[in-house]
Coordinates of C-alpha atoms in Angstrom, one line a residue:
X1 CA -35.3 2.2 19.8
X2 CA -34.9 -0.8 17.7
X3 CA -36.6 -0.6 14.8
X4 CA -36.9 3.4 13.3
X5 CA -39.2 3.4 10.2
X6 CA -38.3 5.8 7.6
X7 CA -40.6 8.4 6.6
X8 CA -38.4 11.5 5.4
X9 CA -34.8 11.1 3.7
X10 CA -32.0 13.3 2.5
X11 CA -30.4 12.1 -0.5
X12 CA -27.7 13.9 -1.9
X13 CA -24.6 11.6 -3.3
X14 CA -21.2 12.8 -5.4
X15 CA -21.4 8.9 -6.8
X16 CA -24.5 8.4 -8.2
X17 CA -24.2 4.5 -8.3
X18 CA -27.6 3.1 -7.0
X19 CA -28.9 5.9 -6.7
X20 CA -32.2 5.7 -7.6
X21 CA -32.8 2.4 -7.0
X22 CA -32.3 3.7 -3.5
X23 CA -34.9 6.4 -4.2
X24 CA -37.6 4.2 -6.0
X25 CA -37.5 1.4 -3.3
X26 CA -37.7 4.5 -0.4
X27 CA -40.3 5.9 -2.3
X28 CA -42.4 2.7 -2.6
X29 CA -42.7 2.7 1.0
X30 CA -44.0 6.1 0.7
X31 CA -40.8 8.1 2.4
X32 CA -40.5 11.6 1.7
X33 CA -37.3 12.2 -0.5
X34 CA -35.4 15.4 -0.4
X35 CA -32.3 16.1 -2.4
X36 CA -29.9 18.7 -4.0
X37 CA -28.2 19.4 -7.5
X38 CA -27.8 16.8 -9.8
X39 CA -29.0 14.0 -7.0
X40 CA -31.9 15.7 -7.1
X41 CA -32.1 16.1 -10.8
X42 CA -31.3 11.8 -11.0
X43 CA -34.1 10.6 -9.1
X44 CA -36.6 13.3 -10.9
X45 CA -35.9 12.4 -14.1
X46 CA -36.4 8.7 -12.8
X47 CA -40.0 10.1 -12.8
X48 CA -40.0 10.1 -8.9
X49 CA -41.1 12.6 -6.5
X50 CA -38.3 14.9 -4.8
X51 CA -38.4 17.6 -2.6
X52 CA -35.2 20.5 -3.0
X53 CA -33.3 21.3 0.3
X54 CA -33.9 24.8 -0.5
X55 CA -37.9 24.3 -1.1
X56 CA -37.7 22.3 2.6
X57 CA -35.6 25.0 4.8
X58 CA -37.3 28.1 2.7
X59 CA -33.6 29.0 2.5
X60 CA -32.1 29.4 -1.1
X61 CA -28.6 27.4 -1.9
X62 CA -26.0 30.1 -2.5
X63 CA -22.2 31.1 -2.6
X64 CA -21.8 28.6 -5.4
X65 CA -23.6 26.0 -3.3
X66 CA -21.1 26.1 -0.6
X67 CA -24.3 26.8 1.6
X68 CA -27.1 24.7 1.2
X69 CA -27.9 22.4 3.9
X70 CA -26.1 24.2 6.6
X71 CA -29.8 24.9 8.1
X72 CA -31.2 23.8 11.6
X73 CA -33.8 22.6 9.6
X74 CA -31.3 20.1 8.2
X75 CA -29.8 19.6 11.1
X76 CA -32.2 19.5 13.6
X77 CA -33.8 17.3 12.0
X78 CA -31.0 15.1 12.0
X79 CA -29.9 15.7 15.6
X80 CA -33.0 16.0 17.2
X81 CA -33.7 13.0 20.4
X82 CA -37.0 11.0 19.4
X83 CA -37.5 10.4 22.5
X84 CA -36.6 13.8 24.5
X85 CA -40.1 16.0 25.1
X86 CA -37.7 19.2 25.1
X87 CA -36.1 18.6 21.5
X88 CA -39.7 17.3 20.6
X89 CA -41.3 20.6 21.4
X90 CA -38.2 22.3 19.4
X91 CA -38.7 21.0 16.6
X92 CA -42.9 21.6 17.2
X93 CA -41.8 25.3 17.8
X94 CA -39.5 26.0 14.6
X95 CA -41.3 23.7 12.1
X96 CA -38.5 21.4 11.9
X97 CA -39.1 17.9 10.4
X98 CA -37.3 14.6 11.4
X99 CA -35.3 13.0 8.9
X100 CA -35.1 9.4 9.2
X101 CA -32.4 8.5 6.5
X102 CA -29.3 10.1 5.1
X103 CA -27.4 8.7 2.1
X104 CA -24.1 10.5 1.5
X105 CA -21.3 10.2 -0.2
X106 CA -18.7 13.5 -0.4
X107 CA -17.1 15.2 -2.7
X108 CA -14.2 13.7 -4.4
X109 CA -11.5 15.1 -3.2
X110 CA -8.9 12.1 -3.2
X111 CA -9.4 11.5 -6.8
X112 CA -9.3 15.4 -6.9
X113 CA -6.0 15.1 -5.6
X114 CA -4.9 12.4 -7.3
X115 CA -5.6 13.7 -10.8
X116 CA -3.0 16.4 -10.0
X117 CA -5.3 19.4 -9.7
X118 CA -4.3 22.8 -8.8
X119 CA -4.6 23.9 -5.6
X120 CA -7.9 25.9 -5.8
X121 CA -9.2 23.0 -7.8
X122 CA -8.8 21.4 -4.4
X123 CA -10.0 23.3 -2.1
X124 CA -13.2 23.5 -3.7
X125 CA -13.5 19.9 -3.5
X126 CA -13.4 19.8 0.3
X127 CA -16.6 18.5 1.1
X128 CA -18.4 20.7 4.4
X129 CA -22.1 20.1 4.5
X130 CA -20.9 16.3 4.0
X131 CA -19.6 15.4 6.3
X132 CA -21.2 17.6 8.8
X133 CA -24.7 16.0 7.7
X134 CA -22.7 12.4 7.8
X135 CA -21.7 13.2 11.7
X136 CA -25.2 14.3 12.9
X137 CA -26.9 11.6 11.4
X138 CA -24.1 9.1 12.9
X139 CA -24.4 10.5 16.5
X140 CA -28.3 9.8 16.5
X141 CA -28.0 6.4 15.2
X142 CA -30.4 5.9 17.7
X143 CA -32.7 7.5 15.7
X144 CA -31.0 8.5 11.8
X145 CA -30.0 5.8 9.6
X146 CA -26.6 6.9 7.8
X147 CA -25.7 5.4 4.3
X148 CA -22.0 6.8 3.1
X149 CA -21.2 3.6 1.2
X150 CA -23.2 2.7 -2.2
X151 CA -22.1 -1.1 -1.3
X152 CA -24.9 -0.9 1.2
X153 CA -28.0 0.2 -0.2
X154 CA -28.7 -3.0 -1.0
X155 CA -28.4 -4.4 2.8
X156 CA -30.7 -0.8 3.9
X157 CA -33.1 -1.2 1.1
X158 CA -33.5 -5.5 2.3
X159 CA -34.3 -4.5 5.9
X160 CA -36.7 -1.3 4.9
X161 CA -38.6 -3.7 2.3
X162 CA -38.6 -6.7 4.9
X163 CA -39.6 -4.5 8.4
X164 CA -40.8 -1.1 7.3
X165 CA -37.7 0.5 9.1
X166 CA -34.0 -0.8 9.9
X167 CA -32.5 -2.0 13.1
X168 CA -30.6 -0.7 15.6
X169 CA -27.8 -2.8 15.1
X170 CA -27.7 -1.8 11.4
X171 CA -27.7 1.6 12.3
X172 CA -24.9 1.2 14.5
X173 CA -23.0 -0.6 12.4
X174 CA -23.7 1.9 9.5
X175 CA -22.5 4.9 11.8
X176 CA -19.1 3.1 12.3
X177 CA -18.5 3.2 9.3
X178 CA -19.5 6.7 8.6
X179 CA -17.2 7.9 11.3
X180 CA -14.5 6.2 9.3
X181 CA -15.2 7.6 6.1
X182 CA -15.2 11.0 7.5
X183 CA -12.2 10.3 9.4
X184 CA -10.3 9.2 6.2
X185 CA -11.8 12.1 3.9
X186 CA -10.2 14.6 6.8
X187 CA -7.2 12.5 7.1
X188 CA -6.4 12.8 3.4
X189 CA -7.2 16.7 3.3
X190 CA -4.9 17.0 6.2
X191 CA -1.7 15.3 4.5
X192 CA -2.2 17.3 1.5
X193 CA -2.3 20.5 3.3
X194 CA 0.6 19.0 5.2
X195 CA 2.5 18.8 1.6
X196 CA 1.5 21.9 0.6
X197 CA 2.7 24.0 3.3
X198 CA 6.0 22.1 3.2
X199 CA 5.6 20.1 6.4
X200 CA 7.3 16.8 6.4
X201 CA 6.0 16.0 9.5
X202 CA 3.4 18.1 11.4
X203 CA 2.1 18.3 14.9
X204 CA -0.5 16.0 14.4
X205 CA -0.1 13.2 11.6
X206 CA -3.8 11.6 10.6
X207 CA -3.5 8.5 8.3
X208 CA -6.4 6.5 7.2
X209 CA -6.5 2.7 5.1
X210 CA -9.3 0.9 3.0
X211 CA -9.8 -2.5 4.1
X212 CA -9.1 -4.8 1.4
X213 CA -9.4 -7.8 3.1
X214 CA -9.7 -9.7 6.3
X215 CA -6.5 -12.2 6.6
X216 CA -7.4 -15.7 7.5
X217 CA -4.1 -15.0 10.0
X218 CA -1.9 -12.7 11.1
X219 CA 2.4 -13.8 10.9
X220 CA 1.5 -16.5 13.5
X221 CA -2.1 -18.3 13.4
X222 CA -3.1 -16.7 16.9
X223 CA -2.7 -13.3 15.7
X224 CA -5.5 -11.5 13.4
X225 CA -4.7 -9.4 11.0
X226 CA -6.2 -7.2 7.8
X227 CA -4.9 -5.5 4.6
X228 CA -5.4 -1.8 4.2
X229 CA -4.6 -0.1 1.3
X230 CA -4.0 3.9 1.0
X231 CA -4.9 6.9 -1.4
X232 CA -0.8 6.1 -2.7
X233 CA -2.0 4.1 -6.0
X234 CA 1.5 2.8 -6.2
X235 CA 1.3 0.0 -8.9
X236 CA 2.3 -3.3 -6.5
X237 CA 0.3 -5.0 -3.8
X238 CA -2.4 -2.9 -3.0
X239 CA -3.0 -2.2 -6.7
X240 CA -2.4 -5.7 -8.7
X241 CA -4.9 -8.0 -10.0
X242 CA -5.4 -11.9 -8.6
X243 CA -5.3 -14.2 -11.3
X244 CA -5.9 -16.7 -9.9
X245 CA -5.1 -18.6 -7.0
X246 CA -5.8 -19.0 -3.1
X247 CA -6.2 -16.0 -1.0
X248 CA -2.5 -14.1 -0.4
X249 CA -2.3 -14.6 3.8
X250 CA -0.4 -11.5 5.5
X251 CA 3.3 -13.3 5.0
X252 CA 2.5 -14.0 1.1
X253 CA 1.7 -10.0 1.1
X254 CA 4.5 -8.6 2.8
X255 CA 6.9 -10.9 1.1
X256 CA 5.1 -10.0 -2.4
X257 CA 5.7 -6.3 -1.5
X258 CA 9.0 -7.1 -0.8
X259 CA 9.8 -9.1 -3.8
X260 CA 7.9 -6.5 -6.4
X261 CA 9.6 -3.2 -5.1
X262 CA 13.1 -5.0 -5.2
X263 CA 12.7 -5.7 -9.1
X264 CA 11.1 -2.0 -9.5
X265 CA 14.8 -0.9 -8.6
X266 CA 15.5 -2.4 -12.2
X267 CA 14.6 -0.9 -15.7
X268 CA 12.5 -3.2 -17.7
X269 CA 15.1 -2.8 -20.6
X270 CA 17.0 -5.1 -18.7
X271 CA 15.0 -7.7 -17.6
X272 CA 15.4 -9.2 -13.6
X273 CA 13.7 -11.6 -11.9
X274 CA 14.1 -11.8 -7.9
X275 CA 13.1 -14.7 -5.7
X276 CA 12.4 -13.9 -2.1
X277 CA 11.6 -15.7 0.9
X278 CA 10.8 -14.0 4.4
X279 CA 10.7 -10.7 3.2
X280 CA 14.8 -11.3 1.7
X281 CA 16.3 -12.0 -1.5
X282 CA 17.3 -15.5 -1.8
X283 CA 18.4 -14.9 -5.4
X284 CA 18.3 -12.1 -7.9
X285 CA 19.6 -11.7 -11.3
X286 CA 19.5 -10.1 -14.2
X287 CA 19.6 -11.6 -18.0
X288 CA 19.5 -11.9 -21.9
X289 CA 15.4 -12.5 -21.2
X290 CA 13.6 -13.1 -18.3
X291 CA 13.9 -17.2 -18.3
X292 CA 17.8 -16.2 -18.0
X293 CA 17.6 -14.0 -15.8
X294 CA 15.1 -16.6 -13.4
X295 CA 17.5 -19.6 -13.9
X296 CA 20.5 -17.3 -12.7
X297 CA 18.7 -16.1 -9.8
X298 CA 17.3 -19.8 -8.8
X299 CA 21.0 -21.2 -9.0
X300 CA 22.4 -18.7 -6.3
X301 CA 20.4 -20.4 -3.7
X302 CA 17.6 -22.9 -4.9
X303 CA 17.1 -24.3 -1.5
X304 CA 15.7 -21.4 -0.2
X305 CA 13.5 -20.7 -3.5
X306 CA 11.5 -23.2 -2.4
X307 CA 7.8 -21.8 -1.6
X308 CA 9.1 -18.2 -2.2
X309 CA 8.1 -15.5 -4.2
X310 CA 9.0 -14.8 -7.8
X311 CA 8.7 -11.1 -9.0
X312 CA 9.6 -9.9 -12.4
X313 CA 10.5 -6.7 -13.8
X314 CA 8.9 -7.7 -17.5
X315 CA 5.9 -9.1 -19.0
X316 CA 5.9 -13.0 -17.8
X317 CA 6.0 -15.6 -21.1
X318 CA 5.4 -18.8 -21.4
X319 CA 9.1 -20.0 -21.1
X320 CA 10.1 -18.6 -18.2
X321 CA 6.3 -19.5 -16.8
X322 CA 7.5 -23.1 -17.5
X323 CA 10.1 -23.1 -15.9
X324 CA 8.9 -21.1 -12.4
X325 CA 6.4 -24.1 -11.9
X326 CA 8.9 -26.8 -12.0
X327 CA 9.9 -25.5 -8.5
X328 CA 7.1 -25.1 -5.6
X329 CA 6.5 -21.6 -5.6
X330 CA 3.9 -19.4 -3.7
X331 CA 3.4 -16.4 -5.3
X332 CA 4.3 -15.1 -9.0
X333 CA 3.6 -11.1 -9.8
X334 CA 5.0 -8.9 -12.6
X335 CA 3.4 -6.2 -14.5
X336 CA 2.4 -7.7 -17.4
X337 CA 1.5 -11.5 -18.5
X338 CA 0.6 -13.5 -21.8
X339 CA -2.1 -15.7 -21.8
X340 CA -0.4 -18.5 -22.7
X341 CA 1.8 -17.9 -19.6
X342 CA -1.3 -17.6 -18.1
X343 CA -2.9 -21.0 -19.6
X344 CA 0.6 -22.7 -17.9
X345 CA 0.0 -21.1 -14.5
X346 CA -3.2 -22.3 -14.6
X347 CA -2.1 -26.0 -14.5
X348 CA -1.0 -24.9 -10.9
X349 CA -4.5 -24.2 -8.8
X350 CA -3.1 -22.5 -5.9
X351 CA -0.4 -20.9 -7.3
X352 CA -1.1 -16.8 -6.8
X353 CA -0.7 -14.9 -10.1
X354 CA -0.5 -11.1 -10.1
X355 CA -0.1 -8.2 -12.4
X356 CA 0.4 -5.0 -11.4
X357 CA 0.2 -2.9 -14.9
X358 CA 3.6 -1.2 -14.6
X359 CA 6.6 -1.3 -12.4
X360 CA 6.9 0.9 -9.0
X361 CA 9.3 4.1 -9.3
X362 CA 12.1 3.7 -7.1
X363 CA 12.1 7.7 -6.4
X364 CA 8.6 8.3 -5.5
X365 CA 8.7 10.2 -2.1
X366 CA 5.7 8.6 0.6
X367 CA 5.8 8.1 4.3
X368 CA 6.6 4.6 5.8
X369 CA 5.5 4.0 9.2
X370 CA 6.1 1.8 11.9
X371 CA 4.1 0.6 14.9
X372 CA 6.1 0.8 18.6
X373 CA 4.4 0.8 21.6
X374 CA 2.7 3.8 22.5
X375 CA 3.3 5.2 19.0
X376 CA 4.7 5.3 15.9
X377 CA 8.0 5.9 13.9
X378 CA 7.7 7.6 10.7
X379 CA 10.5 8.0 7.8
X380 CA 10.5 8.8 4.1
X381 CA 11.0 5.7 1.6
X382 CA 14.3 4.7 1.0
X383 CA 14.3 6.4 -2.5
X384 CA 18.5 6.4 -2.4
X385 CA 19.9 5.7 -5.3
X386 CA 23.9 4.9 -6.3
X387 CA 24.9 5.9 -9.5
X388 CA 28.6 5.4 -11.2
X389 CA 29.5 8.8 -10.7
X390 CA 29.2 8.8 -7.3
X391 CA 31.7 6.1 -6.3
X392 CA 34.7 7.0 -5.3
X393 CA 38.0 4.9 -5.5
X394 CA 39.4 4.1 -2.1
X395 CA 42.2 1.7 -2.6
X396 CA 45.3 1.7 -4.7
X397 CA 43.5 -1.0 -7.8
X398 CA 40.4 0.8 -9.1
X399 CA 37.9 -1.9 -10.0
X400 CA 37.2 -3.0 -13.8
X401 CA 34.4 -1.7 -15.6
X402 CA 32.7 -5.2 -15.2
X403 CA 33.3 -4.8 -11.3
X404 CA 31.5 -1.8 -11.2
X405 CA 29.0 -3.1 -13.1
X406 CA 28.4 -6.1 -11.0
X407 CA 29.1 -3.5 -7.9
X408 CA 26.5 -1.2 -9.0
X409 CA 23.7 -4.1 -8.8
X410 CA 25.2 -5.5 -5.8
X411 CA 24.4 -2.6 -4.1
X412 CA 20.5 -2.0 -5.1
X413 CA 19.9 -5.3 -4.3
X414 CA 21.7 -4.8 -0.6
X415 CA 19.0 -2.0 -0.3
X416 CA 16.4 -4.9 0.0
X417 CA 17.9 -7.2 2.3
X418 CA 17.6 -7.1 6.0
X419 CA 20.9 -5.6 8.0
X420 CA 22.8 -6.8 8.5
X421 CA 23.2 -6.8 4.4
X422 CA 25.9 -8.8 2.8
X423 CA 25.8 -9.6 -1.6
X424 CA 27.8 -11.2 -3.6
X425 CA 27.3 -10.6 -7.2
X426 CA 29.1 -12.4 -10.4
X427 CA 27.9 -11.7 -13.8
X428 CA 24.7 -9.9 -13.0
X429 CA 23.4 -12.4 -10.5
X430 CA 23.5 -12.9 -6.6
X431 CA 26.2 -15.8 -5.9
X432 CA 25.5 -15.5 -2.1
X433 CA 23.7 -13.8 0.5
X434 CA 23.8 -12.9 3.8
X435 CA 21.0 -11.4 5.7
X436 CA 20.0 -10.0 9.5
X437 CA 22.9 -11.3 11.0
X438 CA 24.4 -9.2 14.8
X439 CA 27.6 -8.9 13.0
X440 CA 28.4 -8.0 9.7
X441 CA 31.1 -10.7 9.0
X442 CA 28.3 -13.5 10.1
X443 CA 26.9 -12.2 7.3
X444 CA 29.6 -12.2 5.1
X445 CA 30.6 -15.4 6.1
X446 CA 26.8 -16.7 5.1
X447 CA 26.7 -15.3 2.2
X448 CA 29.8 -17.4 1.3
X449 CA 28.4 -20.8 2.7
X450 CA 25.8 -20.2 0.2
X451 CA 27.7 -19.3 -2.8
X452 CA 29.7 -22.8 -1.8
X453 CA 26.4 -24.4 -1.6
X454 CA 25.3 -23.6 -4.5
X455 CA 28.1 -24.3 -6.7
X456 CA 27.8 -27.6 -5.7
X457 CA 24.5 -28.3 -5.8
X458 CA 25.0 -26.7 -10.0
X459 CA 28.1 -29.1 -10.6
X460 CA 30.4 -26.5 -10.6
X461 CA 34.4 -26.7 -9.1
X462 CA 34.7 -24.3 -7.2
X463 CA 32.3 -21.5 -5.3
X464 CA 30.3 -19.0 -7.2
X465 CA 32.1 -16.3 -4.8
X466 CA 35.0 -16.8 -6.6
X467 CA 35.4 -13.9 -8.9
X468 CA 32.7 -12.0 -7.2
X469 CA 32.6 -8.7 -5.9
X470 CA 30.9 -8.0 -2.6
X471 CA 28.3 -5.0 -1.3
X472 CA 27.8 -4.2 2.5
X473 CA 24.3 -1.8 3.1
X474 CA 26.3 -0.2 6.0
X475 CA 30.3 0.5 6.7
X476 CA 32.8 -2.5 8.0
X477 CA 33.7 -1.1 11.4
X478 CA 36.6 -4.0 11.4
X479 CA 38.6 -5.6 8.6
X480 CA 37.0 -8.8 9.6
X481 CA 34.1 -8.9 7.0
X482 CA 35.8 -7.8 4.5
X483 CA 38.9 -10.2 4.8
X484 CA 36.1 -12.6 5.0
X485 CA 34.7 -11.5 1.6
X486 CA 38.1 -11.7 0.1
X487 CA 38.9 -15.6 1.7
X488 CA 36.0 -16.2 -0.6
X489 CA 37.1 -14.9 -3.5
X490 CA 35.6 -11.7 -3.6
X491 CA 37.6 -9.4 -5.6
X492 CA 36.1 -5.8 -5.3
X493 CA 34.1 -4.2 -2.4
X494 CA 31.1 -1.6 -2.7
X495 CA 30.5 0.0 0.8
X496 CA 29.3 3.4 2.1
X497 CA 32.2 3.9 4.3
X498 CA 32.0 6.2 7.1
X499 CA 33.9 3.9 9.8
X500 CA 36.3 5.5 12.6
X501 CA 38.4 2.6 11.0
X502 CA 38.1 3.1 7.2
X503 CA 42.2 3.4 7.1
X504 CA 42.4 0.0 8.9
X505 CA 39.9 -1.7 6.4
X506 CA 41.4 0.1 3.3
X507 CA 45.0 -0.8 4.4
X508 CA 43.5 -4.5 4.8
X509 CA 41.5 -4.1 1.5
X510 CA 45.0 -3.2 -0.7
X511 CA 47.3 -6.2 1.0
X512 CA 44.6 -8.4 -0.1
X513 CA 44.6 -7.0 -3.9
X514 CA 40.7 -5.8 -3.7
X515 CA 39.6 -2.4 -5.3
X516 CA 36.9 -0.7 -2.8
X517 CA 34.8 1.6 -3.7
X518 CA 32.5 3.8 -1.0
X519 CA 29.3 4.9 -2.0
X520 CA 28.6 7.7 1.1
X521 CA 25.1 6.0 1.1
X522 CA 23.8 3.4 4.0
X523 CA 20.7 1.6 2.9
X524 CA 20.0 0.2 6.7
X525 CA 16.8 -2.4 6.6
X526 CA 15.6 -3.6 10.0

């Protein structure tokens, strides 16, 4: 059937939003409205007729309401074939009424979760007759109109004022998207049951997204592509607020996710400011104030700044905002901003501003998963952190307290660059960078081009490497990239180690006067 006009509807919503506007424009057209709890206590004291569940199945709601509409009169209303003479005569024979309409949303478990309730707390707020009403009603679309989404009362109560009914295609679409909700809702129930028996990674791993937008394109123009966001409410991406601004395409997201969880490594005591461009650091830095710290992390390679992304650690002000916009930038977010920061960025119209509230901690455990064909690779974040105390001193000079500094940050910054990862650092900012090259001297060897590069292009004699120390994400299997490092003027090395040829590259590492340091940590990024 096309058209299916509504006589008789269940109502029975956790989020009351629209609610009885829902009820007063179905009741207008004379449908019959049953409901439970405090729905059903909403649209009566709306002044609007309402039937109980329990005063329609002559069956009383008990066990705390955990039984209620778990009754063929429910559901056989629900399931029942329209057009079928033998469910026809069922429903004749055991007084069961069709319902035409269902609007449901279910308990709130997710935000249950989220709030950090206890366990029983949780379990109580697994929704049952939910999403068992919400699967009925979908599977006889044909028949059942299923609302699980507040969002589209409007669209349902358009159509039922316009034709007296709603369409098939309506329906369909509406039953979609209740399979989905109840597909997320079981999703989320079974990752925290996961979590709480201990199981990393169990037989079967559901996962479930919100849409939160369509992408005009995907990483190439013939490719489509969306945003999703999870139950994670990690403050970043998914979470910040658009100032202003064109819509973010899929590249300007990942390399915004990219950019804002490498400054998150960084305490907002000490203020950092990170420029990325394809997903890498081009330059990051830290500083007196964030305008320092920008300028020092624009000078290690500005070339490549060039319609990146700028992400800082600290609330944005209007002198480091002033200076950003001197350079063609796509995307600015931090946590915090002033307005008149703000009133500058404004000057720019599609320059993307976002605020995210707070800064993402580096240590909180989720899941990151990867699409291969015929399945998927899943991992834990990268939540590794390097810490003074757990270098250990490899070669006869032990570096200087401002070479472990400069080693330490070196390091958390090689955690965000794509393997293979070379850094130099000088003073708290990057001086070169090499990224995703085969080999790790290529990379090493890059990384000192562009410290060359951009001493030049800043006036300066001789190349920011000079002085610098150096930090691989993974061992040097040969000398080769380190010597490389050191023909630069690297003086100190931060490394995991690990190599079948560590004695070679130490030995190499003391004739050319470098301390090395191994951290027993890879930070791999592919």
């Amino acid at each position: 059937m096309d058209k299916v006009t509504i006589k008789r509807a269940l109502l029975s919503v956790s989020d009351k939003t629209g609610l009885v506007e829902l009820a007063r424009a179905l009741a207008d057209k004379g449908v019959e409205l049953l409901s439970t709890g405090g729905s059903a206590k909403a649209i009566r004291d709306a002044g609007l007729p309402v039937k109980e569940v329990a005063d329609h199945t002559g069956f009383p709601e008990m066990m705390d309401g955990r039984v209620k509409t778990l009754h063929p009169k429910i559901h056989g209303g629900l399931l029942a074939l329209r057009d079928n003479k033998d469910h026809i005569k069922a429903m004749k024979d055991h007084d069961i009424g069709a319902i035409d309409l269902v609007a449901i949303n279910l308990y709130p478990f997710e935000a249950t979760v989220a709030s950090g309730a206890d366990f029983k707390t949780c379990i109580e707020n697994i929704d049952i007759g939910g999403p068992a009403m919400v699967r009925s009603a979908a599977k006889n679309h044909g028949f059942v109109t299923i609302v699980t989404d507040p969002s589209d009362y409007a669209t349902v109560i358009a159509e039922i004022s316009e034709t007296g009914g709603t369409t098939l295609e309506t329906r369909r679409r509406l039953a979609a998207k209740a399979y989905s909700r109840t597909g997320s809702y079981d999703a989320a129930i079974a990752q925290w049951f996961a979590a709480q028996n201990g199981e990393t990674f169990p037989d079967r791993l559901p996962f479930a997204g919100e849409k939160v937008q369509e992408c005009r394109y995907g990483e190439n123009p013939h490719q489509v592509a969306a945003f999703y966001k999870n139950a994670e409410n990690r403050p970043g991406i998914a979470t910040a607020v658009q100032h202003q601004g064109k819509e973010l395409s899929y590249n300007n997201l990942n390399d915004t996710d990219a950019a804002f969880e490498l400054v998150s490594e960084f305490d907002q005591s000490v203020p950092t400011v990170a420029i990325i461009k394809h997903a890498n650091p081009c330059g990051v830095a830290m500083g007196a104030s964030l305008l320092d710290a920008y300028n020092k992390a624009l000078k290690c390679d500005p070339v490549s700044a060039f319609g990146g992304i700028v992400a800082l650690n600290g609330r944005l002000d209007a002198d480091t905002a002033k200076e950003i916009i001197k350079v063609f930038t796509e995307v600015i977010i931090a946590p915090e901003v002033t307005d008149e920061a703000k009133e500058i960025i404004g000057a720019k119209k599609n320059l993307r501003l976002l605020t995210t509230g707070g800064l993402a901690l580096p240590t909180q455990a989720a899941k990151m998963i990867k699409s291969v064909a015929g399945g998927y690779l899943v991992q834990n974040r990268d939540t590794g952190r390097v810490t003074l105390d757990d270098l250990k001193v490899v070669t006869k000079r032990a570096p200087t307290d401002t070479e472990l500094k400069d080693m330490l940050f070196a390091f958390q910054v090689g955690k965000h660059v794509k393997s293979n990862a070379i850094v130099y650092v000088r003073d708290g900012m990057t001086v070169g960078i090499g990224a995703g090259q085969m080999n790790r001297r290529d990379s090493s060897r890059i990384a000192a081009i562009r410290a060359g590069e951009a001493a030049e292009m800043a006036g300066d004699a001789e190349s920011l490497a000079k002085g610098s120390v150096v930090a691989s994400d993974a061992f040097f299997p040969f000398a080769d990239g380190l010597l490389a490092a050191a023909e630069a003027g690297a003086t100190a090395v931060i490394q995991p180690g690990g190599s079948m040829r560590d004695d070679e590259v130490i030995t190499a590492a003391d004739e050319a006067g470098l301390a090395m340091v191994f951290t027993g940590m890879r930070h791999f990024r592919h």
